[in-house]
Coordinates of C-alpha atoms in Angstrom, one line a residue:
X1 CA 0.0 0.0 0.0
X2 CA 1.3 3.5 -0.8
X3 CA 2.2 5.8 2.0
X4 CA -0.6 8.2 1.2
X5 CA -3.4 5.7 0.8
X6 CA -2.3 3.9 3.9
X7 CA -2.0 6.9 6.1
X8 CA -5.2 8.7 4.9
X9 CA -7.5 5.7 4.9
X10 CA -10.9 7.1 6.1
X11 CA -12.3 5.7 9.3
X12 CA -15.6 4.0 8.9
X13 CA -17.9 1.6 10.7
X14 CA -17.2 -2.1 10.2
X15 CA -20.1 -3.8 8.5
X16 CA -20.3 -7.6 8.4
X17 CA -21.9 -9.1 5.3
X18 CA -22.0 -12.7 6.0
X19 CA -18.3 -13.5 6.8
X20 CA -17.0 -10.6 4.9
X21 CA -16.1 -7.3 6.7
X22 CA -16.7 -4.1 4.8
X23 CA -15.1 -1.0 6.3
X24 CA -13.6 -0.6 9.8
X25 CA -10.1 -0.7 8.3
X26 CA -10.6 -4.1 6.5
X27 CA -9.1 -4.6 3.1
X28 CA -11.2 -3.0 0.4
X29 CA -13.8 -5.6 -0.8
X30 CA -14.3 -6.4 -4.5
X31 CA -17.9 -7.1 -5.5
X32 CA -19.9 -7.7 -8.7
X33 CA -23.4 -8.3 -9.9
X34 CA -25.0 -11.0 -12.0
X35 CA -26.8 -10.2 -15.2
X36 CA -28.8 -13.4 -15.5
X37 CA -32.6 -13.7 -14.9
X38 CA -32.6 -14.4 -11.2
X39 CA -35.6 -16.7 -11.7
X40 CA -33.1 -18.9 -13.7
X41 CA -31.7 -20.7 -10.6
X42 CA -29.1 -22.8 -12.3
X43 CA -27.9 -20.0 -14.6
X44 CA -27.7 -17.4 -11.8
X45 CA -25.9 -19.9 -9.4
X46 CA -23.4 -20.8 -12.1
X47 CA -22.6 -17.1 -13.0
X48 CA -22.4 -16.3 -9.2
X49 CA -19.9 -19.1 -8.8
X50 CA -17.9 -17.8 -11.7
X51 CA -17.7 -14.4 -10.3
X52 CA -16.8 -15.7 -6.9
X53 CA -14.0 -17.9 -8.4
X54 CA -12.7 -14.8 -10.3
X55 CA -12.4 -13.0 -6.9
X56 CA -15.8 -11.3 -6.3
X57 CA -16.2 -11.3 -2.5
X58 CA -19.8 -10.2 -2.6
X59 CA -22.3 -10.9 -5.4
X60 CA -25.4 -8.9 -6.0
X61 CA -28.5 -10.3 -7.7
X62 CA -31.6 -8.7 -9.0
X63 CA -34.8 -9.3 -7.0
X64 CA -37.5 -7.7 -9.1
X65 CA -40.5 -9.9 -9.0
X66 CA -42.0 -12.9 -7.2
X67 CA -40.4 -15.5 -9.4
X68 CA -37.0 -14.0 -8.6
X69 CA -37.6 -13.8 -4.9
X70 CA -38.8 -17.4 -4.8
X71 CA -35.6 -18.4 -6.6
X72 CA -33.2 -16.8 -4.2
X73 CA -33.2 -19.5 -1.4
X74 CA -32.7 -22.2 -4.1
X75 CA -29.8 -20.2 -5.6
X76 CA -28.2 -20.1 -2.1
X77 CA -28.8 -23.8 -1.6
X78 CA -27.2 -24.6 -5.1
X79 CA -24.2 -22.4 -4.3
X80 CA -23.7 -24.2 -1.0
X81 CA -23.8 -27.5 -2.8
X82 CA -21.1 -26.2 -5.1
X83 CA -19.0 -25.2 -2.2
X84 CA -19.4 -21.5 -2.9
X85 CA -19.9 -19.4 0.2
X86 CA -19.9 -16.0 -1.3
X87 CA -22.6 -13.7 0.3
X88 CA -25.5 -12.7 -1.9
X89 CA -26.8 -9.2 -1.9
X90 CA -30.4 -8.5 -3.0
X91 CA -30.9 -5.6 -5.3
X92 CA -34.4 -4.1 -4.7
X93 CA -36.2 -1.3 -6.5
X94 CA -39.8 -0.1 -6.3
X95 CA -41.3 -3.2 -4.8
X96 CA -38.7 -4.5 -2.5
X97 CA -40.8 -3.9 0.6
X98 CA -43.5 -6.2 -0.8
X99 CA -41.1 -8.9 -2.0
X100 CA -39.2 -9.1 1.3
X101 CA -42.5 -9.2 3.2
X102 CA -44.1 -11.9 1.0
X103 CA -40.9 -14.1 0.7
X104 CA -39.2 -14.5 4.1
X105 CA -37.1 -17.3 2.8
X106 CA -35.6 -14.8 0.3
X107 CA -35.0 -12.3 3.0
X108 CA -33.2 -14.9 5.1
X109 CA -31.1 -16.3 2.2
X110 CA -29.7 -12.9 1.3
X111 CA -26.7 -11.5 3.3
X112 CA -27.5 -7.9 2.6
X113 CA -30.3 -5.7 1.0
X114 CA -29.7 -2.9 -1.4
X115 CA -32.3 -0.1 -1.0
X116 CA -32.5 2.7 -3.5
X117 CA -34.1 5.7 -1.7
X118 CA -35.0 7.3 -5.0
X119 CA -37.5 4.7 -5.9
X120 CA -38.4 2.9 -2.7
X121 CA -41.8 4.8 -2.8
X122 CA -43.2 8.2 -3.6
X123 CA -44.9 10.8 -1.4
X124 CA -46.7 9.3 1.6
X125 CA -45.7 5.7 0.6
X126 CA -41.9 6.5 0.7
X127 CA -41.4 6.3 4.5
X128 CA -43.8 3.4 4.9
X129 CA -42.1 1.2 2.3
X130 CA -38.6 2.2 3.4
X131 CA -39.5 1.4 7.1
X132 CA -40.9 -2.0 6.0
X133 CA -37.6 -2.9 4.4
X134 CA -35.6 -1.8 7.4
X135 CA -37.8 -3.8 9.7
X136 CA -37.3 -6.9 7.6
X137 CA -33.5 -6.3 7.8
X138 CA -33.7 -5.9 11.6
X139 CA -35.8 -9.1 11.8
X140 CA -33.2 -11.1 10.0
X141 CA -30.3 -9.2 11.3
X142 CA -29.1 -8.2 7.8
X143 CA -27.2 -5.1 6.9
X144 CA -28.4 -2.7 4.2
X145 CA -26.9 -0.6 1.5
X146 CA -28.4 2.8 1.0
X147 CA -27.8 2.9 -2.7
X148 CA -28.3 6.4 -4.1
X149 CA -28.0 6.8 -7.9
X150 CA -28.2 10.1 -9.7
X151 CA -30.2 8.4 -12.5
X152 CA -33.0 7.6 -10.0
X153 CA -32.5 10.5 -7.5
X154 CA -35.4 11.5 -5.1
X155 CA -37.0 14.2 -7.2
X156 CA -38.9 15.7 -4.3
X157 CA -35.6 16.2 -2.5
X158 CA -33.9 17.6 -5.6
X159 CA -36.7 20.0 -6.3
X160 CA -36.7 21.3 -2.7
X161 CA -33.0 21.9 -2.8
X162 CA -33.2 23.6 -6.2
X163 CA -36.0 25.9 -4.9
X164 CA -34.0 26.8 -1.8
X165 CA -31.0 27.6 -3.9
X166 CA -33.0 29.8 -6.2
X167 CA -34.2 31.8 -3.3
X168 CA -30.8 32.0 -1.6
X169 CA -28.8 35.2 -1.5
X170 CA -25.8 33.3 -2.8
X171 CA -27.0 30.6 -5.1
X172 CA -24.6 27.9 -6.2
X173 CA -24.3 26.1 -9.5
X174 CA -27.1 23.7 -10.3
X175 CA -24.6 20.9 -10.6
X176 CA -23.5 21.5 -7.1
X177 CA -27.1 21.4 -5.9
X178 CA -27.5 18.0 -7.6
X179 CA -24.3 16.8 -5.7
X180 CA -25.8 18.0 -2.5
X181 CA -29.1 16.2 -3.3
X182 CA -27.3 12.9 -3.9
X183 CA -25.3 13.3 -0.6
X184 CA -28.4 14.3 1.4
X185 CA -30.4 11.4 0.1
X186 CA -27.9 8.9 1.4
X187 CA -27.3 10.6 4.7
X188 CA -30.9 11.3 5.4
X189 CA -31.9 7.7 4.5
X190 CA -29.2 6.3 6.8
X191 CA -30.3 8.5 9.6
X192 CA -33.9 7.3 9.2
X193 CA -32.8 3.7 9.2
X194 CA -31.0 4.4 12.5
X195 CA -34.1 6.0 13.9
X196 CA -35.9 2.7 13.1
X197 CA -33.3 0.8 15.1
X198 CA -30.7 -0.1 12.5
X199 CA -27.2 0.1 14.0
X200 CA -24.8 2.4 12.1
X201 CA -22.5 -0.6 11.7
X202 CA -25.1 -2.3 9.6
X203 CA -25.4 0.4 7.0
X204 CA -23.3 1.0 3.8
X205 CA -23.9 4.0 1.7
X206 CA -23.2 4.5 -2.0
X207 CA -23.8 7.6 -4.2
X208 CA -23.2 6.7 -7.8
X209 CA -22.9 8.9 -10.8
X210 CA -21.8 8.2 -14.3
X211 CA -19.4 11.2 -14.8
X212 CA -16.0 11.1 -13.2
X213 CA -15.8 14.6 -11.8
X214 CA -19.4 14.3 -10.4
X215 CA -18.5 11.0 -8.6
X216 CA -15.4 12.4 -7.1
X217 CA -17.2 15.6 -5.9
X218 CA -20.1 13.6 -4.3
X219 CA -17.9 11.1 -2.5
X220 CA -15.6 13.8 -1.2
X221 CA -18.7 15.5 0.4
X222 CA -20.1 12.2 1.7
X223 CA -16.8 11.1 3.2
X224 CA -16.6 14.3 5.3
X225 CA -20.2 14.1 6.5
X226 CA -20.6 10.4 7.3
X227 CA -18.7 7.6 9.0
X228 CA -20.7 4.9 7.3
X229 CA -18.9 2.4 5.2
X230 CA -18.8 3.6 1.5
X231 CA -19.3 1.5 -1.6
X232 CA -17.6 3.0 -4.6
X233 CA -18.5 2.6 -8.3
X234 CA -19.0 4.7 -11.4
X235 CA -22.4 3.7 -12.6
X236 CA -23.0 3.0 -16.3
X237 CA -19.3 3.2 -16.8
X238 CA -19.5 1.9 -20.3
X239 CA -18.0 -0.8 -22.5
X240 CA -14.5 -1.9 -23.0
X241 CA -11.6 0.6 -22.5
X242 CA -13.9 3.5 -22.0
X243 CA -15.5 1.9 -19.0
X244 CA -12.2 0.7 -17.6
X245 CA -10.5 4.1 -18.0
X246 CA -13.4 6.1 -16.6
X247 CA -13.7 3.8 -13.6
X248 CA -10.0 3.8 -12.9
X249 CA -9.8 7.6 -13.2
X250 CA -12.6 8.2 -10.7
X251 CA -11.9 5.4 -8.2
X252 CA -8.1 6.0 -8.3
X253 CA -8.5 9.5 -7.1
X254 CA -11.0 8.5 -4.2
X255 CA -9.0 5.5 -3.1
X256 CA -5.8 7.5 -3.0
X257 CA -7.6 9.9 -0.7
X258 CA -8.5 7.0 1.6
X259 CA -12.2 7.0 0.5
X260 CA -13.9 3.7 -0.1
X261 CA -14.5 0.4 1.6
X262 CA -15.8 -1.7 -1.2
X263 CA -15.8 -1.3 -5.0
X264 CA -17.6 -2.5 -8.1
X265 CA -16.5 -1.8 -11.7
X266 CA -19.8 -1.5 -13.7
X267 CA -18.6 -2.5 -17.1
X268 CA -21.1 -3.1 -20.0
X269 CA -20.1 -6.6 -21.3
X270 CA -19.9 -7.2 -25.0
X271 CA -22.7 -9.5 -26.3
X272 CA -22.0 -12.8 -24.8
X273 CA -18.9 -11.4 -23.0
X274 CA -17.4 -12.6 -19.8
X275 CA -19.0 -11.0 -16.8
X276 CA -15.9 -11.8 -14.7
X277 CA -13.9 -9.1 -16.5
X278 CA -15.2 -6.4 -14.2
X279 CA -13.8 -8.4 -11.2
X280 CA -10.4 -8.6 -12.7
X281 CA -10.4 -4.8 -13.4
X282 CA -11.4 -4.1 -9.8
X283 CA -8.6 -6.3 -8.5
X284 CA -6.1 -4.7 -10.9
X285 CA -7.0 -1.2 -9.8
X286 CA -6.5 -2.1 -6.1
X287 CA -3.3 -4.0 -6.8
X288 CA -1.6 -1.4 -9.0
X289 CA -2.4 1.2 -6.4
X290 CA -0.7 -1.1 -3.7
X291 CA -3.9 -1.4 -1.7
X292 CA -4.3 -5.2 -2.0
X293 CA -2.6 -8.1 -3.7
X294 CA -4.6 -10.7 -5.7
X295 CA -2.2 -12.2 -8.2
X296 CA 1.5 -12.0 -9.1
X297 CA 2.2 -8.9 -11.2
X298 CA 3.9 -9.3 -14.5
X299 CA 5.8 -6.1 -15.5
X300 CA 6.7 -5.9 -19.2
X301 CA 8.1 -3.1 -21.3
X302 CA 6.0 -1.7 -24.2
X303 CA 8.7 -2.3 -26.9
X304 CA 10.4 0.0 -29.2
X305 CA 12.8 0.0 -32.2
X306 CA 15.3 -1.9 -30.0
X307 CA 12.9 -4.8 -29.7
X308 CA 11.9 -5.5 -33.3
X309 CA 11.4 -9.2 -32.6
X310 CA 8.3 -10.5 -30.7
X311 CA 10.2 -12.8 -28.4
X312 CA 9.8 -10.7 -25.2
X313 CA 6.1 -10.1 -26.0
X314 CA 5.5 -13.8 -26.4
X315 CA 7.4 -14.6 -23.2
X316 CA 5.5 -11.9 -21.3
X317 CA 2.2 -13.4 -22.5
X318 CA 3.3 -16.9 -21.9
X319 CA 4.3 -16.1 -18.3
X320 CA 1.1 -14.2 -17.7
X321 CA -1.0 -17.3 -18.8
X322 CA 1.3 -19.6 -16.8
X323 CA 0.9 -17.6 -13.6
X324 CA -2.9 -17.5 -14.1
X325 CA -3.0 -21.2 -14.6
X326 CA -1.0 -21.9 -11.5
X327 CA -2.9 -19.7 -9.1
X328 CA -5.3 -22.4 -8.1
X329 CA -2.6 -24.7 -6.8
X330 CA -0.5 -21.9 -5.4
X331 CA -3.4 -20.4 -3.5
X332 CA -3.8 -23.8 -1.7
X333 CA -0.1 -24.5 -1.0
X334 CA 1.7 -21.2 -0.9
X335 CA -0.2 -18.4 0.9
X336 CA 1.3 -15.0 0.1
X337 CA 2.3 -15.9 -3.5
X338 CA 0.0 -13.1 -4.8
X339 CA 2.7 -10.6 -3.7
X340 CA 5.1 -12.0 -6.3
X341 CA 6.4 -9.5 -8.9
X342 CA 7.9 -10.6 -12.2
X343 CA 9.5 -8.5 -14.9
X344 CA 9.9 -9.5 -18.5
X345 CA 12.0 -6.9 -20.3
X346 CA 13.0 -6.6 -23.9
X347 CA 16.4 -5.0 -24.1
X348 CA 19.5 -3.7 -22.2
X349 CA 18.3 -0.1 -21.7
X350 CA 15.9 -0.7 -18.7
X351 CA 15.9 -4.5 -18.6
X352 CA 18.5 -5.1 -16.0
X353 CA 17.3 -2.3 -13.8
X354 CA 13.6 -3.2 -13.9
X355 CA 14.5 -6.9 -13.4
X356 CA 16.4 -6.0 -10.2
X357 CA 13.3 -4.1 -8.8
X358 CA 11.1 -7.2 -9.3
X359 CA 11.3 -10.4 -7.2
X360 CA 12.3 -12.2 -10.4
X361 CA 13.2 -10.5 -13.7
X362 CA 14.5 -11.5 -17.0
X363 CA 16.1 -9.1 -19.6
X364 CA 15.8 -10.5 -23.1
X365 CA 18.1 -9.5 -25.9
X366 CA 17.0 -6.6 -28.0
X367 CA 17.8 -6.1 -31.7
X368 CA 21.6 -6.6 -32.2
X369 CA 22.3 -7.7 -28.7
X370 CA 23.9 -11.0 -27.7
X371 CA 21.3 -13.9 -27.6
X372 CA 21.4 -14.3 -23.9
X373 CA 19.0 -13.4 -21.1
X374 CA 20.2 -12.6 -17.6
X375 CA 17.8 -13.5 -14.8
X376 CA 17.8 -11.6 -11.5
X377 CA 16.3 -12.8 -8.2
X378 CA 15.8 -10.3 -5.3
X379 CA 18.0 -7.8 -7.1
X380 CA 20.9 -10.2 -7.8
X381 CA 21.9 -11.8 -11.1
X382 CA 21.6 -15.6 -10.6
X383 CA 21.6 -17.1 -14.2
X384 CA 21.9 -16.4 -17.9
X385 CA 19.5 -18.3 -20.1
X386 CA 20.1 -19.2 -23.7
X387 CA 18.5 -21.3 -26.3
X388 CA 15.0 -21.9 -27.7
X389 CA 13.5 -23.1 -24.3
X390 CA 14.0 -19.9 -22.4
X391 CA 10.3 -19.8 -21.4
X392 CA 10.5 -23.2 -19.8
X393 CA 13.7 -22.4 -18.0
X394 CA 12.2 -19.2 -16.7
X395 CA 9.0 -20.9 -15.5
X396 CA 11.2 -23.4 -13.6
X397 CA 12.9 -20.6 -11.9
X398 CA 9.6 -19.0 -11.0
X399 CA 8.1 -22.3 -9.7
X400 CA 11.2 -22.9 -7.5
X401 CA 11.1 -19.4 -6.2
X402 CA 7.4 -19.6 -5.1
X403 CA 8.0 -23.0 -3.4
X404 CA 11.1 -21.7 -1.6
X405 CA 9.7 -18.4 -0.5
X406 CA 6.1 -19.3 0.4
X407 CA 6.3 -23.1 0.9

């Protein structure tokens, strides 16, 4: 963990979601959400298991109708049969109060409820429906997430704040009023939950926006006005590199400032795409920032005119696949292996230096250099590899290092 992120980590209440702690100084939790029809028990259980295997420590599922609510306990049972203990979070909108009341087995099978204060109910029904959901959470001793989203913001609250701002002697920008409305929605809803008997250490707040600067502004406000655990995520981040870059830009700033206890990267998958990609991106954000370690890091140079062959690229890819393939066995036998750092470099310019900074590094020959590849372990040169089987030789060195250091 970097000095800044470590020293400025915001203090928050510790919330237990099943066996997973969110906040209270615990490692930042990675979570994801299924995109299956929850009524499809086998399909939802299978995707949940895939997400958990990829590293999602909480998995949220949509509970939008009776068929979905009836399926939830069966999904939990199926996961237990598969040996998957990941906590399930129920995502409720509009009719959550009815579904939780009518399906107590669903309420019990879920480890946490997500409540959106912007659509839990309108006018006189709002508090009644919200209170009903909190009462169910209290009955089953389940934590809740007050999940504000600027796309479904409480319009009555926003209108009131806009009117007050219009009449103010010193009105602020309309965008700032919207930020305030998002923050107030979360804080006021959490306060109401506490009035109903919900302990502060059973409440997580999120305040999601789809624009980077809006998200940063909102969470900075929220972090200074609440000690509740915070869930971070750029909502509707988008597809592919756009979604990854936007999420990284927003969450990187907040995490570096010590804000955030659990994160989700809301990537739009390509048609038929792998849902687990968002889990990997979340892990890589935390790992590259030094906040957590999930898998060995493979550092590789981008290549230039000195590396006109593809040898170092092929080796870097081969080692990356090799490490991913060995993680299952290493996780069982060598706890701590995820902190391993490897460097695969392409020429003499930065190759030896970068290799010395990694636990294990190899500096391949660039264009016109001698066909040899020095290997460094813990900063010291230990071997020089030659021949067509450099990849196998290097893997053997890595395997032996992992066994020796973490065995």
